[in-house]
Amino acid sequence: ITERKIVQEALKESEEKYKLLSEQANDVIISVDLITGQYEYVSPSVEQVFGVKTEKFLNDGTFITKIIPEETIPFISEKRNEIIDGTINPYFDFKLIHQKTKEERWIRQNSTLIRDKNDKPIKLRASLFDITEQKQAEELLENERKRFYILLETFPGFIYLQSPDYTIKYANKYFIDIFGEYKNGLCHDIICKSKKPCVPCPTFEVFETKKSKTWEWNDPATSKVYMIYDHPFIDSDGTELVLEIGTDIT
């Protein structure tokens, strides 16, 4: 009995400290009894982040399903089960409707399980924070990437990224239409149909000088003349490449 009382008092003290810290946090902090399915605690910041008072959650264990899009409900249920089973990362993102502004908001949940002496999950504690601005920034960036990709693919000239090892890291549609598929091949073989590197090669001079270069190239296969623009280019992983742009001036 004495040991049980000590454990209960320690748990109570832990709960009080957890509550104190939660009430000072900007994130929404929740504690859910996994046996009953009821919320044991919801921090006051839920009113700012979700637009509802804590009582809504404390009085209804399923209240979260009332403020998220209907199609998200199975996702939330699935993620909670996977967290309890320990099969996924405790982080996941979902949408909800802010109950005051009626705006759609993105929320990220980070969960921790509390287990009993038999290692059975009995409580779920989680912090939830608004990542709407982050998601909007990511969406904006993705849209910019798509626009840039369309620009490259519809450009009336060839564009490609030359690597020092003679491979081509990227080529646009115009390049592929003229020279063919570039993957798993070497530039001199693809562009000039030669088994050996071109000597001299104006493109490779840029690797040495680190300076942009403009020159004309006569394609012997088509007798077309191209104005070539070569520029030093640093890839996302820090690799030095050369960006080459060729326009038909025949």
PDB file of C-alpha atoms in Angstrom:
ATOM      1  CA  ILE A   1       0.000   0.000   0.000  1.00  0.00           C
ATOM      2  CA  THR A   2       2.811   2.381   0.961  1.00  0.00           C
ATOM      3  CA  GLU A   3       4.595   1.742  -2.351  1.00  0.00           C
ATOM      4  CA  ARG A   4       1.383   2.325  -4.286  1.00  0.00           C
ATOM      5  CA  LYS A   5       0.802   5.579  -2.431  1.00  0.00           C
ATOM      6  CA  ILE A   6       4.319   6.773  -3.210  1.00  0.00           C
ATOM      7  CA  VAL A   7       3.775   6.010  -6.904  1.00  0.00           C
ATOM      8  CA  GLN A   8       0.423   7.805  -6.903  1.00  0.00           C
ATOM      9  CA  GLU A   9       1.894  10.882  -5.227  1.00  0.00           C
ATOM     10  CA  ALA A  10       4.814  10.943  -7.662  1.00  0.00           C
ATOM     11  CA  LEU A  11       2.376  10.661 -10.583  1.00  0.00           C
ATOM     12  CA  LYS A  12       0.249  13.474  -9.148  1.00  0.00           C
ATOM     13  CA  GLU A  13       3.295  15.702  -8.748  1.00  0.00           C
ATOM     14  CA  SER A  14       4.339  14.924 -12.322  1.00  0.00           C
ATOM     15  CA  GLU A  15       0.850  15.795 -13.582  1.00  0.00           C
ATOM     16  CA  GLU A  16       0.901  19.117 -11.721  1.00  0.00           C
ATOM     17  CA  LYS A  17       4.290  20.057 -13.185  1.00  0.00           C
ATOM     18  CA  TYR A  18       3.113  19.016 -16.651  1.00  0.00           C
ATOM     19  CA  LYS A  19      -0.003  21.169 -16.285  1.00  0.00           C
ATOM     20  CA  LEU A  20       2.013  24.163 -15.078  1.00  0.00           C
ATOM     21  CA  LEU A  21       4.380  23.962 -18.045  1.00  0.00           C
ATOM     22  CA  SER A  22       1.492  23.402 -20.465  1.00  0.00           C
ATOM     23  CA  GLU A  23      -0.371  26.509 -19.364  1.00  0.00           C
ATOM     24  CA  GLN A  24       2.701  28.615 -20.102  1.00  0.00           C
ATOM     25  CA  ALA A  25       3.206  27.188 -23.593  1.00  0.00           C
ATOM     26  CA  ASN A  26       1.889  28.651 -26.854  1.00  0.00           C
ATOM     27  CA  ASP A  27       1.338  25.186 -28.309  1.00  0.00           C
ATOM     28  CA  VAL A  28      -1.765  23.198 -27.486  1.00  0.00           C
ATOM     29  CA  ILE A  29      -0.893  20.487 -24.982  1.00  0.00           C
ATOM     30  CA  ILE A  30      -3.255  17.559 -24.514  1.00  0.00           C
ATOM     31  CA  SER A  31      -3.375  14.415 -22.442  1.00  0.00           C
ATOM     32  CA  VAL A  32      -5.700  11.582 -23.438  1.00  0.00           C
ATOM     33  CA  ASP A  33      -6.667   8.530 -21.397  1.00  0.00           C
ATOM     34  CA  LEU A  34      -6.327   5.691 -23.898  1.00  0.00           C
ATOM     35  CA  ILE A  35      -8.469   3.388 -21.770  1.00  0.00           C
ATOM     36  CA  THR A  36     -11.542   5.651 -21.715  1.00  0.00           C
ATOM     37  CA  GLY A  37     -10.762   7.703 -24.799  1.00  0.00           C
ATOM     38  CA  GLN A  38     -11.417  10.900 -22.851  1.00  0.00           C
ATOM     39  CA  TYR A  39      -9.295  14.048 -22.694  1.00  0.00           C
ATOM     40  CA  GLU A  40      -7.768  14.456 -19.243  1.00  0.00           C
ATOM     41  CA  TYR A  41      -6.174  17.797 -19.940  1.00  0.00           C
ATOM     42  CA  VAL A  42      -6.204  20.447 -22.698  1.00  0.00           C
ATOM     43  CA  SER A  43      -4.126  23.605 -22.310  1.00  0.00           C
ATOM     44  CA  PRO A  44      -5.795  27.058 -22.477  1.00  0.00           C
ATOM     45  CA  SER A  45      -3.911  27.888 -25.707  1.00  0.00           C
ATOM     46  CA  VAL A  46      -6.446  25.716 -27.545  1.00  0.00           C
ATOM     47  CA  GLU A  47      -8.742  28.742 -27.654  1.00  0.00           C
ATOM     48  CA  GLN A  48      -6.184  30.697 -29.694  1.00  0.00           C
ATOM     49  CA  VAL A  49      -5.022  27.851 -31.944  1.00  0.00           C
ATOM     50  CA  PHE A  50      -8.327  26.010 -32.452  1.00  0.00           C
ATOM     51  CA  GLY A  51     -10.824  28.746 -31.603  1.00  0.00           C
ATOM     52  CA  VAL A  52     -12.600  26.727 -28.889  1.00  0.00           C
ATOM     53  CA  LYS A  53     -12.515  26.505 -25.103  1.00  0.00           C
ATOM     54  CA  THR A  54     -10.933  23.591 -23.256  1.00  0.00           C
ATOM     55  CA  GLU A  55     -14.317  22.423 -21.976  1.00  0.00           C
ATOM     56  CA  LYS A  56     -15.352  21.378 -25.480  1.00  0.00           C
ATOM     57  CA  PHE A  57     -12.624  18.711 -25.486  1.00  0.00           C
ATOM     58  CA  LEU A  58     -12.935  17.739 -21.830  1.00  0.00           C
ATOM     59  CA  ASN A  59     -16.676  17.129 -22.193  1.00  0.00           C
ATOM     60  CA  ASP A  60     -16.459  15.224 -25.477  1.00  0.00           C
ATOM     61  CA  GLY A  61     -13.691  12.738 -26.257  1.00  0.00           C
ATOM     62  CA  THR A  62     -14.606  12.832 -29.955  1.00  0.00           C
ATOM     63  CA  PHE A  63     -14.749  16.619 -30.271  1.00  0.00           C
ATOM     64  CA  ILE A  64     -11.687  16.774 -32.557  1.00  0.00           C
ATOM     65  CA  THR A  65     -13.750  15.013 -35.249  1.00  0.00           C
ATOM     66  CA  LYS A  66     -16.177  17.951 -35.206  1.00  0.00           C
ATOM     67  CA  ILE A  67     -13.583  20.554 -36.203  1.00  0.00           C
ATOM     68  CA  ILE A  68     -11.610  18.739 -38.886  1.00  0.00           C
ATOM     69  CA  PRO A  69     -12.709  18.117 -42.490  1.00  0.00           C
ATOM     70  CA  GLU A  70     -14.723  14.906 -42.727  1.00  0.00           C
ATOM     71  CA  GLU A  71     -12.213  13.304 -45.094  1.00  0.00           C
ATOM     72  CA  THR A  72      -9.469  13.818 -42.475  1.00  0.00           C
ATOM     73  CA  ILE A  73     -11.206  11.798 -39.739  1.00  0.00           C
ATOM     74  CA  PRO A  74     -10.002   8.340 -40.933  1.00  0.00           C
ATOM     75  CA  PHE A  75      -6.473   9.747 -41.287  1.00  0.00           C
ATOM     76  CA  ILE A  76      -6.425  11.013 -37.679  1.00  0.00           C
ATOM     77  CA  SER A  77      -7.770   7.705 -36.390  1.00  0.00           C
ATOM     78  CA  GLU A  78      -5.219   5.730 -38.409  1.00  0.00           C
ATOM     79  CA  LYS A  79      -2.291   7.870 -37.240  1.00  0.00           C
ATOM     80  CA  ARG A  80      -3.318   7.613 -33.597  1.00  0.00           C
ATOM     81  CA  ASN A  81      -3.500   3.817 -33.851  1.00  0.00           C
ATOM     82  CA  GLU A  82      -0.105   3.692 -35.543  1.00  0.00           C
ATOM     83  CA  ILE A  83       1.416   5.867 -32.826  1.00  0.00           C
ATOM     84  CA  ILE A  84       0.017   3.576 -30.144  1.00  0.00           C
ATOM     85  CA  ASP A  85       1.366   0.551 -32.038  1.00  0.00           C
ATOM     86  CA  GLY A  86       4.727   2.281 -32.373  1.00  0.00           C
ATOM     87  CA  THR A  87       4.793   1.841 -36.142  1.00  0.00           C
ATOM     88  CA  ILE A  88       5.322   5.481 -37.235  1.00  0.00           C
ATOM     89  CA  ASN A  89       7.113   8.677 -36.348  1.00  0.00           C
ATOM     90  CA  PRO A  90       5.100  10.508 -33.656  1.00  0.00           C
ATOM     91  CA  TYR A  91       4.879  13.599 -35.905  1.00  0.00           C
ATOM     92  CA  PHE A  92       2.019  14.049 -38.333  1.00  0.00           C
ATOM     93  CA  ASP A  93       0.174  16.995 -39.925  1.00  0.00           C
ATOM     94  CA  PHE A  94      -3.534  17.512 -40.441  1.00  0.00           C
ATOM     95  CA  LYS A  95      -6.065  20.224 -41.267  1.00  0.00           C
ATOM     96  CA  LEU A  96      -8.769  21.654 -39.047  1.00  0.00           C
ATOM     97  CA  ILE A  97     -11.280  24.488 -39.205  1.00  0.00           C
ATOM     98  CA  HIS A  98     -10.597  27.333 -36.757  1.00  0.00           C
ATOM     99  CA  GLN A  99     -13.908  27.671 -34.960  1.00  0.00           C
ATOM    100  CA  LYS A 100     -13.865  31.462 -34.687  1.00  0.00           C
ATOM    101  CA  THR A 101     -12.387  32.571 -38.008  1.00  0.00           C
ATOM    102  CA  LYS A 102     -13.631  29.507 -39.968  1.00  0.00           C
ATOM    103  CA  GLU A 103     -10.260  29.403 -41.679  1.00  0.00           C
ATOM    104  CA  GLU A 104      -8.650  26.129 -42.663  1.00  0.00           C
ATOM    105  CA  ARG A 105      -5.492  25.702 -40.584  1.00  0.00           C
ATOM    106  CA  TRP A 106      -2.602  23.225 -40.702  1.00  0.00           C
ATOM    107  CA  ILE A 107      -1.696  21.590 -37.383  1.00  0.00           C
ATOM    108  CA  ARG A 108       1.342  19.448 -36.541  1.00  0.00           C
ATOM    109  CA  GLN A 109       1.019  16.947 -33.705  1.00  0.00           C
ATOM    110  CA  ASN A 110       3.933  15.474 -31.769  1.00  0.00           C
ATOM    111  CA  SER A 111       2.887  12.620 -29.491  1.00  0.00           C
ATOM    112  CA  THR A 112       4.377  10.732 -26.563  1.00  0.00           C
ATOM    113  CA  LEU A 113       2.990   7.554 -24.994  1.00  0.00           C
ATOM    114  CA  ILE A 114       2.757   6.861 -21.271  1.00  0.00           C
ATOM    115  CA  ARG A 115       2.884   3.126 -20.501  1.00  0.00           C
ATOM    116  CA  ASP A 116       2.035   1.055 -17.454  1.00  0.00           C
ATOM    117  CA  LYS A 117       4.364  -1.454 -15.786  1.00  0.00           C
ATOM    118  CA  ASN A 118       3.366  -4.047 -18.383  1.00  0.00           C
ATOM    119  CA  ASP A 119       4.423  -1.685 -21.179  1.00  0.00           C
ATOM    120  CA  LYS A 120       0.815  -1.167 -22.229  1.00  0.00           C
ATOM    121  CA  PRO A 121       0.031   2.361 -23.538  1.00  0.00           C
ATOM    122  CA  ILE A 122      -2.363   4.050 -21.120  1.00  0.00           C
ATOM    123  CA  LYS A 123      -2.033   7.737 -21.989  1.00  0.00           C
ATOM    124  CA  LEU A 124      -1.172   9.840 -24.980  1.00  0.00           C
ATOM    125  CA  ARG A 125       0.363  13.236 -24.444  1.00  0.00           C
ATOM    126  CA  ALA A 126       0.818  15.530 -27.400  1.00  0.00           C
ATOM    127  CA  SER A 127       1.753  19.038 -28.376  1.00  0.00           C
ATOM    128  CA  LEU A 128      -0.070  20.562 -31.331  1.00  0.00           C
ATOM    129  CA  PHE A 129       1.080  23.717 -33.066  1.00  0.00           C
ATOM    130  CA  ASP A 130      -0.109  25.805 -35.988  1.00  0.00           C
ATOM    131  CA  ILE A 131       2.125  25.381 -39.060  1.00  0.00           C
ATOM    132  CA  THR A 132      -0.198  27.119 -41.530  1.00  0.00           C
ATOM    133  CA  GLU A 133       2.339  29.791 -42.474  1.00  0.00           C
ATOM    134  CA  GLN A 134       4.999  27.119 -43.021  1.00  0.00           C
ATOM    135  CA  LYS A 135       2.639  25.101 -45.251  1.00  0.00           C
ATOM    136  CA  GLN A 136       1.708  28.230 -47.215  1.00  0.00           C
ATOM    137  CA  ALA A 137       5.395  29.035 -47.735  1.00  0.00           C
ATOM    138  CA  GLU A 138       6.051  25.446 -48.885  1.00  0.00           C
ATOM    139  CA  GLU A 139       3.108  25.629 -51.288  1.00  0.00           C
ATOM    140  CA  LEU A 140       4.337  28.954 -52.657  1.00  0.00           C
ATOM    141  CA  LEU A 141       7.820  27.500 -53.154  1.00  0.00           C
ATOM    142  CA  GLU A 142       6.402  24.416 -54.873  1.00  0.00           C
ATOM    143  CA  ASN A 143       4.352  26.615 -57.227  1.00  0.00           C
ATOM    144  CA  GLU A 144       7.482  28.620 -58.043  1.00  0.00           C
ATOM    145  CA  ARG A 145       9.338  25.387 -58.794  1.00  0.00           C
ATOM    146  CA  LYS A 146       6.550  24.254 -61.104  1.00  0.00           C
ATOM    147  CA  ARG A 147       6.571  27.582 -62.938  1.00  0.00           C
ATOM    148  CA  PHE A 148      10.344  27.450 -63.317  1.00  0.00           C
ATOM    149  CA  TYR A 149      10.158  23.866 -64.590  1.00  0.00           C
ATOM    150  CA  ILE A 150       7.544  24.869 -67.185  1.00  0.00           C
ATOM    151  CA  LEU A 151       9.785  27.774 -68.215  1.00  0.00           C
ATOM    152  CA  LEU A 152      12.735  25.413 -68.755  1.00  0.00           C
ATOM    153  CA  GLU A 153      10.678  22.793 -70.588  1.00  0.00           C
ATOM    154  CA  THR A 154       9.062  25.297 -72.978  1.00  0.00           C
ATOM    155  CA  PHE A 155      12.168  27.426 -73.598  1.00  0.00           C
ATOM    156  CA  PRO A 156      12.863  27.741 -77.376  1.00  0.00           C
ATOM    157  CA  GLY A 157      16.392  26.451 -77.048  1.00  0.00           C
ATOM    158  CA  PHE A 158      18.345  23.715 -75.305  1.00  0.00           C
ATOM    159  CA  ILE A 159      19.284  23.975 -71.643  1.00  0.00           C
ATOM    160  CA  TYR A 160      21.363  21.468 -69.737  1.00  0.00           C
ATOM    161  CA  LEU A 161      23.620  21.081 -66.703  1.00  0.00           C
ATOM    162  CA  GLN A 162      27.109  19.786 -67.477  1.00  0.00           C
ATOM    163  CA  SER A 163      29.050  17.811 -64.865  1.00  0.00           C
ATOM    164  CA  PRO A 164      32.900  17.612 -64.733  1.00  0.00           C
ATOM    165  CA  ASP A 165      32.670  13.827 -65.217  1.00  0.00           C
ATOM    166  CA  TYR A 166      31.082  14.381 -68.654  1.00  0.00           C
ATOM    167  CA  THR A 167      27.615  13.313 -67.514  1.00  0.00           C
ATOM    168  CA  ILE A 168      24.594  15.564 -67.904  1.00  0.00           C
ATOM    169  CA  LYS A 169      22.603  16.176 -64.740  1.00  0.00           C
ATOM    170  CA  TYR A 170      19.572  17.770 -66.363  1.00  0.00           C
ATOM    171  CA  ALA A 171      18.392  18.592 -69.871  1.00  0.00           C
ATOM    172  CA  ASN A 172      15.164  20.193 -71.032  1.00  0.00           C
ATOM    173  CA  LYS A 173      12.699  18.873 -73.609  1.00  0.00           C
ATOM    174  CA  TYR A 174      14.262  20.884 -76.464  1.00  0.00           C
ATOM    175  CA  PHE A 175      17.623  19.226 -75.767  1.00  0.00           C
ATOM    176  CA  ILE A 176      16.077  15.735 -75.718  1.00  0.00           C
ATOM    177  CA  ASP A 177      14.170  16.371 -78.935  1.00  0.00           C
ATOM    178  CA  ILE A 178      17.417  17.314 -80.718  1.00  0.00           C
ATOM    179  CA  PHE A 179      20.073  15.094 -79.142  1.00  0.00           C
ATOM    180  CA  GLY A 180      18.053  12.262 -77.591  1.00  0.00           C
ATOM    181  CA  GLU A 181      17.918  10.873 -74.065  1.00  0.00           C
ATOM    182  CA  TYR A 182      20.750  12.119 -71.869  1.00  0.00           C
ATOM    183  CA  LYS A 183      20.586   9.863 -68.819  1.00  0.00           C
ATOM    184  CA  ASN A 184      23.360   7.267 -68.378  1.00  0.00           C
ATOM    185  CA  GLY A 185      25.362   8.844 -71.196  1.00  0.00           C
ATOM    186  CA  LEU A 186      28.349  11.172 -71.680  1.00  0.00           C
ATOM    187  CA  CYS A 187      28.040  14.642 -73.162  1.00  0.00           C
ATOM    188  CA  HIS A 188      30.456  14.128 -76.071  1.00  0.00           C
ATOM    189  CA  ASP A 189      28.652  10.935 -77.079  1.00  0.00           C
ATOM    190  CA  ILE A 190      25.181  12.451 -76.775  1.00  0.00           C
ATOM    191  CA  ILE A 191      25.814  15.860 -78.348  1.00  0.00           C
ATOM    192  CA  CYS A 192      28.726  15.300 -80.731  1.00  0.00           C
ATOM    193  CA  LYS A 193      28.305  11.546 -81.288  1.00  0.00           C
ATOM    194  CA  SER A 194      31.951  11.065 -80.324  1.00  0.00           C
ATOM    195  CA  LYS A 195      33.401   8.371 -78.083  1.00  0.00           C
ATOM    196  CA  LYS A 196      36.102  10.755 -76.888  1.00  0.00           C
ATOM    197  CA  PRO A 197      35.835  14.155 -75.132  1.00  0.00           C
ATOM    198  CA  CYS A 198      35.979  17.170 -77.431  1.00  0.00           C
ATOM    199  CA  VAL A 199      39.344  18.962 -77.541  1.00  0.00           C
ATOM    200  CA  PRO A 200      39.210  21.830 -76.974  1.00  0.00           C
ATOM    201  CA  CYS A 201      35.833  22.098 -75.244  1.00  0.00           C
ATOM    202  CA  PRO A 202      34.629  25.669 -74.558  1.00  0.00           C
ATOM    203  CA  THR A 203      32.086  24.362 -72.060  1.00  0.00           C
ATOM    204  CA  PHE A 204      34.753  22.740 -69.902  1.00  0.00           C
ATOM    205  CA  GLU A 205      36.828  25.934 -69.935  1.00  0.00           C
ATOM    206  CA  VAL A 206      34.206  27.399 -67.595  1.00  0.00           C
ATOM    207  CA  PHE A 207      35.125  24.801 -64.960  1.00  0.00           C
ATOM    208  CA  GLU A 208      38.667  26.184 -65.016  1.00  0.00           C
ATOM    209  CA  THR A 209      38.015  29.924 -65.355  1.00  0.00           C
ATOM    210  CA  LYS A 210      34.866  30.084 -63.188  1.00  0.00           C
ATOM    211  CA  LYS A 211      33.633  32.711 -65.642  1.00  0.00           C
ATOM    212  CA  SER A 212      30.709  32.858 -68.064  1.00  0.00           C
ATOM    213  CA  LYS A 213      31.441  32.292 -71.738  1.00  0.00           C
ATOM    214  CA  THR A 214      29.584  32.977 -74.990  1.00  0.00           C
ATOM    215  CA  TRP A 215      30.446  31.220 -78.242  1.00  0.00           C
ATOM    216  CA  GLU A 216      28.997  29.806 -81.466  1.00  0.00           C
ATOM    217  CA  TRP A 217      28.692  26.118 -82.253  1.00  0.00           C
ATOM    218  CA  ASN A 218      28.003  24.464 -85.593  1.00  0.00           C
ATOM    219  CA  ASP A 219      26.164  21.172 -85.201  1.00  0.00           C
ATOM    220  CA  PRO A 220      27.647  18.873 -87.884  1.00  0.00           C
ATOM    221  CA  ALA A 221      24.661  16.510 -87.666  1.00  0.00           C
ATOM    222  CA  THR A 222      22.067  19.161 -88.587  1.00  0.00           C
ATOM    223  CA  SER A 223      24.231  21.996 -89.992  1.00  0.00           C
ATOM    224  CA  LYS A 224      22.500  24.336 -87.575  1.00  0.00           C
ATOM    225  CA  VAL A 225      24.327  27.152 -85.806  1.00  0.00           C
ATOM    226  CA  TYR A 226      23.752  27.791 -82.114  1.00  0.00           C
ATOM    227  CA  MET A 227      24.697  30.691 -79.892  1.00  0.00           C
ATOM    228  CA  ILE A 228      25.936  29.094 -76.683  1.00  0.00           C
ATOM    229  CA  TYR A 229      25.854  30.717 -73.244  1.00  0.00           C
ATOM    230  CA  ASP A 230      27.813  28.916 -70.507  1.00  0.00           C
ATOM    231  CA  HIS A 231      27.647  29.907 -66.859  1.00  0.00           C
ATOM    232  CA  PRO A 232      29.164  28.480 -63.635  1.00  0.00           C
ATOM    233  CA  PHE A 233      26.433  26.763 -61.618  1.00  0.00           C
ATOM    234  CA  ILE A 234      26.441  25.381 -58.068  1.00  0.00           C
ATOM    235  CA  ASP A 235      24.021  22.494 -57.535  1.00  0.00           C
ATOM    236  CA  SER A 236      21.920  22.116 -54.373  1.00  0.00           C
ATOM    237  CA  ASP A 237      24.469  19.637 -52.961  1.00  0.00           C
ATOM    238  CA  GLY A 238      27.390  22.000 -53.615  1.00  0.00           C
ATOM    239  CA  THR A 239      28.574  20.271 -56.814  1.00  0.00           C
ATOM    240  CA  GLU A 240      30.121  22.578 -59.416  1.00  0.00           C
ATOM    241  CA  LEU A 241      28.354  22.342 -62.768  1.00  0.00           C
ATOM    242  CA  VAL A 242      28.079  24.416 -65.925  1.00  0.00           C
ATOM    243  CA  LEU A 243      24.701  25.692 -67.066  1.00  0.00           C
ATOM    244  CA  GLU A 244      24.588  25.749 -70.855  1.00  0.00           C
ATOM    245  CA  ILE A 245      21.931  27.470 -72.929  1.00  0.00           C
ATOM    246  CA  GLY A 246      21.873  27.139 -76.697  1.00  0.00           C
ATOM    247  CA  THR A 247      19.655  29.087 -79.104  1.00  0.00           C
ATOM    248  CA  ASP A 248      19.318  28.408 -82.827  1.00  0.00           C
ATOM    249  CA  ILE A 249      20.698  31.363 -84.850  1.00  0.00           C
ATOM    250  CA  THR A 250      20.881  29.556 -88.172  1.00  0.00           C
TER     251      THR A 250
END
